[in-house]
GROMACS .gro file of C-alpha atoms in nm:
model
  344
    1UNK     CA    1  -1.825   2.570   0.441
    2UNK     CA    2  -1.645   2.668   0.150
    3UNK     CA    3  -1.262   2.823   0.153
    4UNK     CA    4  -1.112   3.087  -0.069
    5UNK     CA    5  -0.749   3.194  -0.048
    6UNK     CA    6  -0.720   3.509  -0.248
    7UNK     CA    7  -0.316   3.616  -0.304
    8UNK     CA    8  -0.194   3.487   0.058
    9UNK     CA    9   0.145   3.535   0.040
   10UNK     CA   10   0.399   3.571   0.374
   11UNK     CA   11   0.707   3.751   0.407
   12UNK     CA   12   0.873   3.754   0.756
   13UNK     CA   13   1.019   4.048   0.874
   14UNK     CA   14   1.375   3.911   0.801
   15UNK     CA   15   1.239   3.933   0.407
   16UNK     CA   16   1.221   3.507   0.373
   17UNK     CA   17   0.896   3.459   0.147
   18UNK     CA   18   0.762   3.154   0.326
   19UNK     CA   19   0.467   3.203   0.087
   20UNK     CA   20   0.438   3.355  -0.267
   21UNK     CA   21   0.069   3.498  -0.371
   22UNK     CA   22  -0.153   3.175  -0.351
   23UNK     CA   23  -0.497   3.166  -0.487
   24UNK     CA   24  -0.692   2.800  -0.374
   25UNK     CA   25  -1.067   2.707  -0.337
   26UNK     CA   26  -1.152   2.406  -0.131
   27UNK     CA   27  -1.508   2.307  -0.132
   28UNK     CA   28  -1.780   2.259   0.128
   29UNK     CA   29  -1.680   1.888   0.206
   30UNK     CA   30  -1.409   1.893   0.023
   31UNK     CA   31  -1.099   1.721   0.197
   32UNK     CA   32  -0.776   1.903   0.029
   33UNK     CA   33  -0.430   1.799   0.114
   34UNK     CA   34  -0.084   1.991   0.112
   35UNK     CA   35   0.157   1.802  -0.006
   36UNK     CA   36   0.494   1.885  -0.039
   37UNK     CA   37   0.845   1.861   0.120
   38UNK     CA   38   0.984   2.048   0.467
   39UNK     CA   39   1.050   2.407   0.387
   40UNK     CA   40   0.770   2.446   0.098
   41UNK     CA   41   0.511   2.648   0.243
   42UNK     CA   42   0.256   2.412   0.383
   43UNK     CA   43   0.241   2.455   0.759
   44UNK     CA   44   0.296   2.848   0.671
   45UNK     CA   45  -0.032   2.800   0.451
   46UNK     CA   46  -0.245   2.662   0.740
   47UNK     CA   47  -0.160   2.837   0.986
   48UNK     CA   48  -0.270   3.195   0.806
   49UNK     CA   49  -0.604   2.936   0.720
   50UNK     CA   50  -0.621   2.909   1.073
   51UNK     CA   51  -0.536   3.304   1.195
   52UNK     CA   52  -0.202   3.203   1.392
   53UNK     CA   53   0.010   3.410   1.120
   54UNK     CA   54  -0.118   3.726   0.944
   55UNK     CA   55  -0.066   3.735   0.543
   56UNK     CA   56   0.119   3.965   0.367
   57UNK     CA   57  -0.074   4.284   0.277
   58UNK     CA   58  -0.406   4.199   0.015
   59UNK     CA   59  -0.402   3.845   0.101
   60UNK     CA   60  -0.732   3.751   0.192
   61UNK     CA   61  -0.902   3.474   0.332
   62UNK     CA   62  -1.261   3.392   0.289
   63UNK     CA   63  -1.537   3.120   0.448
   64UNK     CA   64  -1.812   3.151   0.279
   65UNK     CA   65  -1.922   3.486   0.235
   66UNK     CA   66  -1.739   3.604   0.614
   67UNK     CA   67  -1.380   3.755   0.499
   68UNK     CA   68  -1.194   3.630   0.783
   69UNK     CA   69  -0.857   3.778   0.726
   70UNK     CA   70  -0.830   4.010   1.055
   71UNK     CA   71  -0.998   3.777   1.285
   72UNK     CA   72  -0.815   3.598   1.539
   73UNK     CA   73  -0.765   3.212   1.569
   74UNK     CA   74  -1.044   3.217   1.854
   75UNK     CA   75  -1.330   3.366   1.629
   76UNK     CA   76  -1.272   3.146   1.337
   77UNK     CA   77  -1.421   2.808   1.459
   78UNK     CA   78  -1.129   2.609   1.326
   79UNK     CA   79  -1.085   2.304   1.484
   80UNK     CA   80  -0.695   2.160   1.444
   81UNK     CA   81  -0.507   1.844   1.486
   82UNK     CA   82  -0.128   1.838   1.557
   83UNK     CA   83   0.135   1.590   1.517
   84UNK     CA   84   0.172   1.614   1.875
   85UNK     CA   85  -0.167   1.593   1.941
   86UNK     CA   86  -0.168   1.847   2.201
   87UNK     CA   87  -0.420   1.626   2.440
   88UNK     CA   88  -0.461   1.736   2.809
   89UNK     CA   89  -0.268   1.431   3.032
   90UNK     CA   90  -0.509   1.558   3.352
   91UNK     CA   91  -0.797   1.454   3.207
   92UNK     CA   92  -0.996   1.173   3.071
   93UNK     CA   93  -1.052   1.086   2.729
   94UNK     CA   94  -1.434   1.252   2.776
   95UNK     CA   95  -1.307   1.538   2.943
   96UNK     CA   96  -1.081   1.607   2.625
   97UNK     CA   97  -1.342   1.547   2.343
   98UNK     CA   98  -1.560   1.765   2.575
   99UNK     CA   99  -1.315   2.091   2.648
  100UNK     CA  100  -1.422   2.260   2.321
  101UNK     CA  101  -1.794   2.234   2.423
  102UNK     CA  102  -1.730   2.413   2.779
  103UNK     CA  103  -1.554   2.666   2.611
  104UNK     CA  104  -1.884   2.731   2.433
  105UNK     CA  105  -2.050   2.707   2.722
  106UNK     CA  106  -2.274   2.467   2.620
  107UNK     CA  107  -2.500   2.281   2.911
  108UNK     CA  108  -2.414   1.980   3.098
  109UNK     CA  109  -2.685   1.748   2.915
  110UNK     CA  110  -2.574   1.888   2.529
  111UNK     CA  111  -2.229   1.851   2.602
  112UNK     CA  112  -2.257   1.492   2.730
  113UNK     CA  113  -2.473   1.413   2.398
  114UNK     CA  114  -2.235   1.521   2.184
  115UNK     CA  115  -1.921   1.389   2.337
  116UNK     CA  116  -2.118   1.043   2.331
  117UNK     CA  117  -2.230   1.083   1.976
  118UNK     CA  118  -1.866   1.212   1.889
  119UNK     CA  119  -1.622   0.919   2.091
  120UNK     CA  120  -1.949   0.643   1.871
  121UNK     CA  121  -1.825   0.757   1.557
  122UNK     CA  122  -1.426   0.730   1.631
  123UNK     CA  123  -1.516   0.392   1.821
  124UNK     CA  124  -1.363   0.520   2.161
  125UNK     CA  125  -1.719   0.529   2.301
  126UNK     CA  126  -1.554   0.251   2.572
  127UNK     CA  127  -1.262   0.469   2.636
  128UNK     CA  128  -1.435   0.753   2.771
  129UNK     CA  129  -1.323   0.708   3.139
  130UNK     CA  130  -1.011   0.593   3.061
  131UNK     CA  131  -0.701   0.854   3.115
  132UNK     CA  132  -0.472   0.988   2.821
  133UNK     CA  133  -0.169   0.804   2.908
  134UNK     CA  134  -0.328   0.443   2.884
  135UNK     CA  135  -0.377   0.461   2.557
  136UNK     CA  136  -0.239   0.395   2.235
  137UNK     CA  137  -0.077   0.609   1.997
  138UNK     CA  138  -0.368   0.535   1.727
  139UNK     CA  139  -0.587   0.605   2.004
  140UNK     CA  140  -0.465   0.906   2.114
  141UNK     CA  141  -0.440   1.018   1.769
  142UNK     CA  142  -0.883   0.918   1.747
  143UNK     CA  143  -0.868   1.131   2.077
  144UNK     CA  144  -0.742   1.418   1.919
  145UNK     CA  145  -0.967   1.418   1.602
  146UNK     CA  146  -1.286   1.415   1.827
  147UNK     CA  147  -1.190   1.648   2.016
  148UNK     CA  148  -1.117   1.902   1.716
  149UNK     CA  149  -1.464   1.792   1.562
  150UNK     CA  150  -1.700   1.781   1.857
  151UNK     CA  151  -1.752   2.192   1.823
  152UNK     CA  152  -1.869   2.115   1.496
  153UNK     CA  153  -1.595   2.349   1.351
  154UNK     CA  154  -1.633   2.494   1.016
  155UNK     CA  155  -1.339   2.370   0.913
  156UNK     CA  156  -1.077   2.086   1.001
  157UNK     CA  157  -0.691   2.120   0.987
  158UNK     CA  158  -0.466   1.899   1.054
  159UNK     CA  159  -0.099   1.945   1.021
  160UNK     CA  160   0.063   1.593   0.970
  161UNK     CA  161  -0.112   1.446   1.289
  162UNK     CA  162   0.007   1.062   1.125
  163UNK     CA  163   0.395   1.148   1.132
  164UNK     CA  164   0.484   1.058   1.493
  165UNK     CA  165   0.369   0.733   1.438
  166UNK     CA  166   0.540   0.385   1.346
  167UNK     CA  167   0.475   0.297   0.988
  168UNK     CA  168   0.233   0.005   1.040
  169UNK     CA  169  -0.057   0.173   1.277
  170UNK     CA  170   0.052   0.476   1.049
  171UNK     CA  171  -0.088   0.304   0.732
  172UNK     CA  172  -0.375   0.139   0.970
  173UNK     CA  173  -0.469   0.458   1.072
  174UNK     CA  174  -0.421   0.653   0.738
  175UNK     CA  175  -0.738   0.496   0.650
  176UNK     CA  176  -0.951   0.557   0.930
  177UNK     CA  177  -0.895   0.898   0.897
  178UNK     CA  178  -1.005   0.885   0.540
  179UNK     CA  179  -1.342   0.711   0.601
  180UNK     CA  180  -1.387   0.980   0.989
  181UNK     CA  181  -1.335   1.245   0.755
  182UNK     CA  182  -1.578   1.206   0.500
  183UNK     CA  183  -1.820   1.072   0.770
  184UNK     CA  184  -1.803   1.397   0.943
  185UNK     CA  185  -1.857   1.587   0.612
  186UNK     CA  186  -1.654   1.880   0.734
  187UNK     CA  187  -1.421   2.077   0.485
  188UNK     CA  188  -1.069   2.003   0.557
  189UNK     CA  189  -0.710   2.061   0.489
  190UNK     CA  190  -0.467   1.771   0.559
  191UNK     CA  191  -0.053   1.883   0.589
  192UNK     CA  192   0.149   1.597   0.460
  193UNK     CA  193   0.476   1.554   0.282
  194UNK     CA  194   0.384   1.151   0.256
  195UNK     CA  195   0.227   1.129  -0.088
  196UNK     CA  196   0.056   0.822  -0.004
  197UNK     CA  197  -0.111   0.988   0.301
  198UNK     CA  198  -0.231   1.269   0.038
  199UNK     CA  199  -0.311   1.011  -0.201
  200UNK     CA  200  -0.525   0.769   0.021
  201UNK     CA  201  -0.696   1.058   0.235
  202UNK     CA  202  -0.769   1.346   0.007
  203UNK     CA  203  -1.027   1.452  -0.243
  204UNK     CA  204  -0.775   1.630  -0.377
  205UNK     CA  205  -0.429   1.733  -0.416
  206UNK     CA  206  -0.225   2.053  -0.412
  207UNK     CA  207   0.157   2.040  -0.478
  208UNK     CA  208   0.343   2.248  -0.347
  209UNK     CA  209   0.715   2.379  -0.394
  210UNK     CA  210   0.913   2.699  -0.284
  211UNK     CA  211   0.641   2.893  -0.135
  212UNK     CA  212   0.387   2.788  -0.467
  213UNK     CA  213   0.097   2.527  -0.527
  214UNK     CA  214   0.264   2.413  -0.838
  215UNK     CA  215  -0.037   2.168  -0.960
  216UNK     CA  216  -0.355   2.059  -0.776
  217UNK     CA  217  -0.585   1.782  -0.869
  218UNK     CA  218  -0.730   1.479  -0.780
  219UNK     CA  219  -0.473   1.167  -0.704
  220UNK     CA  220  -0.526   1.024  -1.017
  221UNK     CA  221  -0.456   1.320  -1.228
  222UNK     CA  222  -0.198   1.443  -1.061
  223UNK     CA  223   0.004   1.075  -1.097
  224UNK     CA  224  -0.149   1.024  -1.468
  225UNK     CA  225  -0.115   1.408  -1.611
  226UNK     CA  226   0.179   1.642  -1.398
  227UNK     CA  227   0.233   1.964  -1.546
  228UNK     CA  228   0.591   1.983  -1.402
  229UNK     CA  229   0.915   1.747  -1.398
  230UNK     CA  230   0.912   1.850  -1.009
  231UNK     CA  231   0.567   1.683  -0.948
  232UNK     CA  232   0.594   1.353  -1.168
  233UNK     CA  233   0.911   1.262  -0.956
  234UNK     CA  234   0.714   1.402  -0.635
  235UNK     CA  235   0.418   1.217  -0.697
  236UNK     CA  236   0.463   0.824  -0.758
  237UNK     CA  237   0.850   0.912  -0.765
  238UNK     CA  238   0.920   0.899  -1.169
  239UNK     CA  239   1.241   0.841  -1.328
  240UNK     CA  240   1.338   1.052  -1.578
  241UNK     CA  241   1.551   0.920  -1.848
  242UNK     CA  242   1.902   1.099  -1.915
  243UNK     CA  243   1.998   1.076  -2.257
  244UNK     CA  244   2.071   1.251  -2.579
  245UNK     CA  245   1.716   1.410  -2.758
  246UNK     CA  246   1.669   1.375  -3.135
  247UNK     CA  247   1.335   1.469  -3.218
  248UNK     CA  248   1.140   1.143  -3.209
  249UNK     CA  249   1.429   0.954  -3.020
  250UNK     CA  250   1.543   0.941  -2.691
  251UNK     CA  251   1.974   0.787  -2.737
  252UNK     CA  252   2.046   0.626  -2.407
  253UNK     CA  253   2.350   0.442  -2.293
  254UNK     CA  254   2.163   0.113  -2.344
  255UNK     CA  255   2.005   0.183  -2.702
  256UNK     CA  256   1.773   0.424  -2.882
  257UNK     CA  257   1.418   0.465  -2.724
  258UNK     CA  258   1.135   0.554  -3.001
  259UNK     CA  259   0.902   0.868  -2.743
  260UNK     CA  260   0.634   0.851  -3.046
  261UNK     CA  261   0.633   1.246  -3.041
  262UNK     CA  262   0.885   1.503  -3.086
  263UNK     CA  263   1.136   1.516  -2.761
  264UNK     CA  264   1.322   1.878  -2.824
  265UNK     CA  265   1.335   2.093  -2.572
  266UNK     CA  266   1.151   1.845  -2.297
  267UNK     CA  267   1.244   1.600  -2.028
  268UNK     CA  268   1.135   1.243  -2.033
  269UNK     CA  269   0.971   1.058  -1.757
  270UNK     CA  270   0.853   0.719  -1.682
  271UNK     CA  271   0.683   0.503  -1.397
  272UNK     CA  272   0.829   0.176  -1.313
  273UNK     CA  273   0.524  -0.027  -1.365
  274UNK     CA  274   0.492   0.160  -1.755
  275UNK     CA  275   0.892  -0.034  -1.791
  276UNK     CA  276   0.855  -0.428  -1.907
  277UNK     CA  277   1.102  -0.683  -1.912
  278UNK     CA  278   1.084  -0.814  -2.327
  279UNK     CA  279   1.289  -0.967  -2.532
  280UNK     CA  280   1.226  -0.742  -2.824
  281UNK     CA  281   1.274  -0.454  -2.629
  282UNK     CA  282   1.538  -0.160  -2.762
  283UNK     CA  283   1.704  -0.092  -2.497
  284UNK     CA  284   1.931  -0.381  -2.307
  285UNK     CA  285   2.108  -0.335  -1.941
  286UNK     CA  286   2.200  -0.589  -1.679
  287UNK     CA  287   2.036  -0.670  -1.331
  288UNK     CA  288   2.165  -0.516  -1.054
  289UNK     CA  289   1.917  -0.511  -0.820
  290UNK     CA  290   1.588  -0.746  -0.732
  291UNK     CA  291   1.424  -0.633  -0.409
  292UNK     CA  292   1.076  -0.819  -0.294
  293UNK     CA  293   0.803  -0.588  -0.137
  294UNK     CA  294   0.555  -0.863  -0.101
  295UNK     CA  295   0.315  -0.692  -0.370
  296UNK     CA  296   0.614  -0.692  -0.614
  297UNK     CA  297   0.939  -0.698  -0.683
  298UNK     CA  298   1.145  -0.428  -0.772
  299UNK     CA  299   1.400  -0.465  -1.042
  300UNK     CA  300   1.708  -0.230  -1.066
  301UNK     CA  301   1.873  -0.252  -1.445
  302UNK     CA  302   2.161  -0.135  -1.459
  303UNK     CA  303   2.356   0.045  -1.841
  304UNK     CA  304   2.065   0.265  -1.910
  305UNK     CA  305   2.057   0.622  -1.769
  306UNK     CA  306   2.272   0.459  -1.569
  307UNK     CA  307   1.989   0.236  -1.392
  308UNK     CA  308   1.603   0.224  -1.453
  309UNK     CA  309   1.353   0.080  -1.193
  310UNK     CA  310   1.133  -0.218  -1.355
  311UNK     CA  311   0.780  -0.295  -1.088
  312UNK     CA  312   0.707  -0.679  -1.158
  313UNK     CA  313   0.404  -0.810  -1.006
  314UNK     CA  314   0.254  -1.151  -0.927
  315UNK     CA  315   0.228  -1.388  -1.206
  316UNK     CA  316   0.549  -1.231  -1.369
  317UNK     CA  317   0.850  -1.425  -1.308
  318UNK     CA  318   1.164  -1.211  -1.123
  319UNK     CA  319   1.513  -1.196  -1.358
  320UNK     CA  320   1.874  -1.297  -1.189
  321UNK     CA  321   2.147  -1.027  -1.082
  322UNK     CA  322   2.364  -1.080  -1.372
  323UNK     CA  323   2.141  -1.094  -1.605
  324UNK     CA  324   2.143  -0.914  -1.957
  325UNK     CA  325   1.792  -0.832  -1.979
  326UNK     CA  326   1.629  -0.616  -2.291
  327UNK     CA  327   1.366  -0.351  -2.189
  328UNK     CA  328   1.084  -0.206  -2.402
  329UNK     CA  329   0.827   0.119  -2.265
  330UNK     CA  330   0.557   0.243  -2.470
  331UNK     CA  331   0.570   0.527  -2.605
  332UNK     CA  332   0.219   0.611  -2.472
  333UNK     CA  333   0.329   0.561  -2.139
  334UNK     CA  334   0.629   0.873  -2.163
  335UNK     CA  335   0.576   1.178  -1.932
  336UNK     CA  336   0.738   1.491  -2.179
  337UNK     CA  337   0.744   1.744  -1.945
  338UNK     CA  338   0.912   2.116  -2.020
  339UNK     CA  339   1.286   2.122  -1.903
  340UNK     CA  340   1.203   2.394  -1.635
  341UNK     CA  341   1.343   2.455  -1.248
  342UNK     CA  342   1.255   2.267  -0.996
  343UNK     CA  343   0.891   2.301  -0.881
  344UNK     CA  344   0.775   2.535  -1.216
   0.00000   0.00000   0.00000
């Protein structure tokens, strides 16, 4: 099934715009994420998707060729995951997966097919007997997705179901989801403001900020190519260098830094990994930091805008706090992005 948002916006009767006009397309298959911080829009997005909140007047919302936009959450076929999971602690882990299928009054034999086939593909097949409260969170969370899928929903929303969870099974389990989802082949939108989760799980990416979807692409060209200074520090958290523009210059505290293209008017970004250590470098600062992340170590150099994060990987050695170190970034590897508010 294919979605199309057509200006959804949301006003609450108070007059707080939770959602400005919002046009977005997600294809049949097509696993989108919202990504963004607390108060952006997100959850108000999904749940118009999903018909628990009515948009504003001339928003409409399309599957397929069915226009959607007065129908109520129970005629949509929209199956949902919440952070809380929402399971039913009465029943079994069968009984769950198979609620959806009673409701559709489906027979005995067809609805113990499915729930079979369903609990095979999210490996709980030898859970199916077991009750709700034996199991794990990452189980219950497994739970939770089969249950939303085994109606065979046209689409799949899930509104952060990975944040209630420690940050080890969270990763664990960041990755099942990715490989359930596209083995399901159902359209769906995933809530997150963890860009990794968006990153790892999604097809694609849409930013959002203040009630807007600021930029949407695929990971990679929304950490390689943002349109806005508000995304390249939201997405792979860049640093922007503070200092004094003169056309093809960039005067910092700890030198002059050559951006290879005019500057005026635009603010400079840069990713740690794009920063090396060199002693020919133009700019010089002194350590301040060295933290070890067991991938890499990151480097904190202090005198430059005041500080600039360096990423130094395996096979690179690690400088000394103390240390006057001299720091070079090619010019290739500068974000110049348009001095604009925050999320335009």
């Amino acid at each position: 099934m294919t979605l199309r948002l057509t200006n959804t916006a949301k006003t609450y009767p108070d007059g707080t715009k939770a959602l400005m006009p919002t046009d977005l397309t997600v294809e049949t298959g097509e696993v989108v994420s919202l990504l963004g911080p607390s108060g952006c829009g997100k959850t108000t997005l999904l749940r118009i998707i999903a018909g628990l909140e009515t948009p504003d007047t001339g928003g409409e919302i399309w599957f397929d060729d069915d226009n959607v936009t007065a129908q109520p959450v129970e005629r949509r076929n929209v199956g949902m995951v919440f952070q809380s999971y929402a399971l039913f602690p009465n029943m079994s882990v069968g009984a769950n997966v198979g609620y959806g299928l009673k409701m559709q009054k489906l027979s005995k034999p067809e609805i113990d097919a499915r729930v079979t086939q369903v609990l095979e593909m999210c490996q709980l097949e030898k859970f199916s007997h077991r009750s709700i409260s034996a199991l794990s969170g990452g189980q219950r969370q497994r739970v939770a997705l089969a249950r939303a899928i085994a109606p065979r929903p046209r689409l799949l929303l899930l509104d952060e179901p990975l944040s209630a969870l420690d940050a080890a099974l969270r990763e664990t389990l960041r990755d099942e989801l990715a490989i359930l989802l596209r083995k399901f082949q159902i359209t769906a939108i995933f809530v997150t403001h963890d860009q990794d989760e968006a990153m790892a799980i999604a097809d694609r990416v849409a930013v959002m900020a203040e009630g807007r979807v600021v930029q949407s692409g695929t990971p990679e060209e929304l950490y390689r190519n943002p349109t806005s200074a508000f995304v390249a520090g939201f997405v792979g958290n860049a640093m922007q260098l503070h200092g004094t523009h003169d056309g093809m210059l960039l005067k910092l505290s700890g030198g002059v830094l050559p951006l290879g293209r005019d500057g005026t008017g635009q603010d400079i970004f840069v990713r740690a990994e794009d920063v090396l250590i060199d002693s020919s470098g133009p700019l010089k600062g002194q350590v301040e930091t060295v933290t070890f992340l067991g991938t890499h170590y990151r480097v904190g150099i202090g005198g430059l805008m005041p500080e600039i994060l360096i990423s130094i990987f395996p096979g690179q050695s690690a400088p000394r706090i103390g240390e006057t170190v001299q720091v070079s970034i090619k010019p290739e590897s500068l974000m110049l992005l348009p001095q604009t508010g925050r999320g335009k």
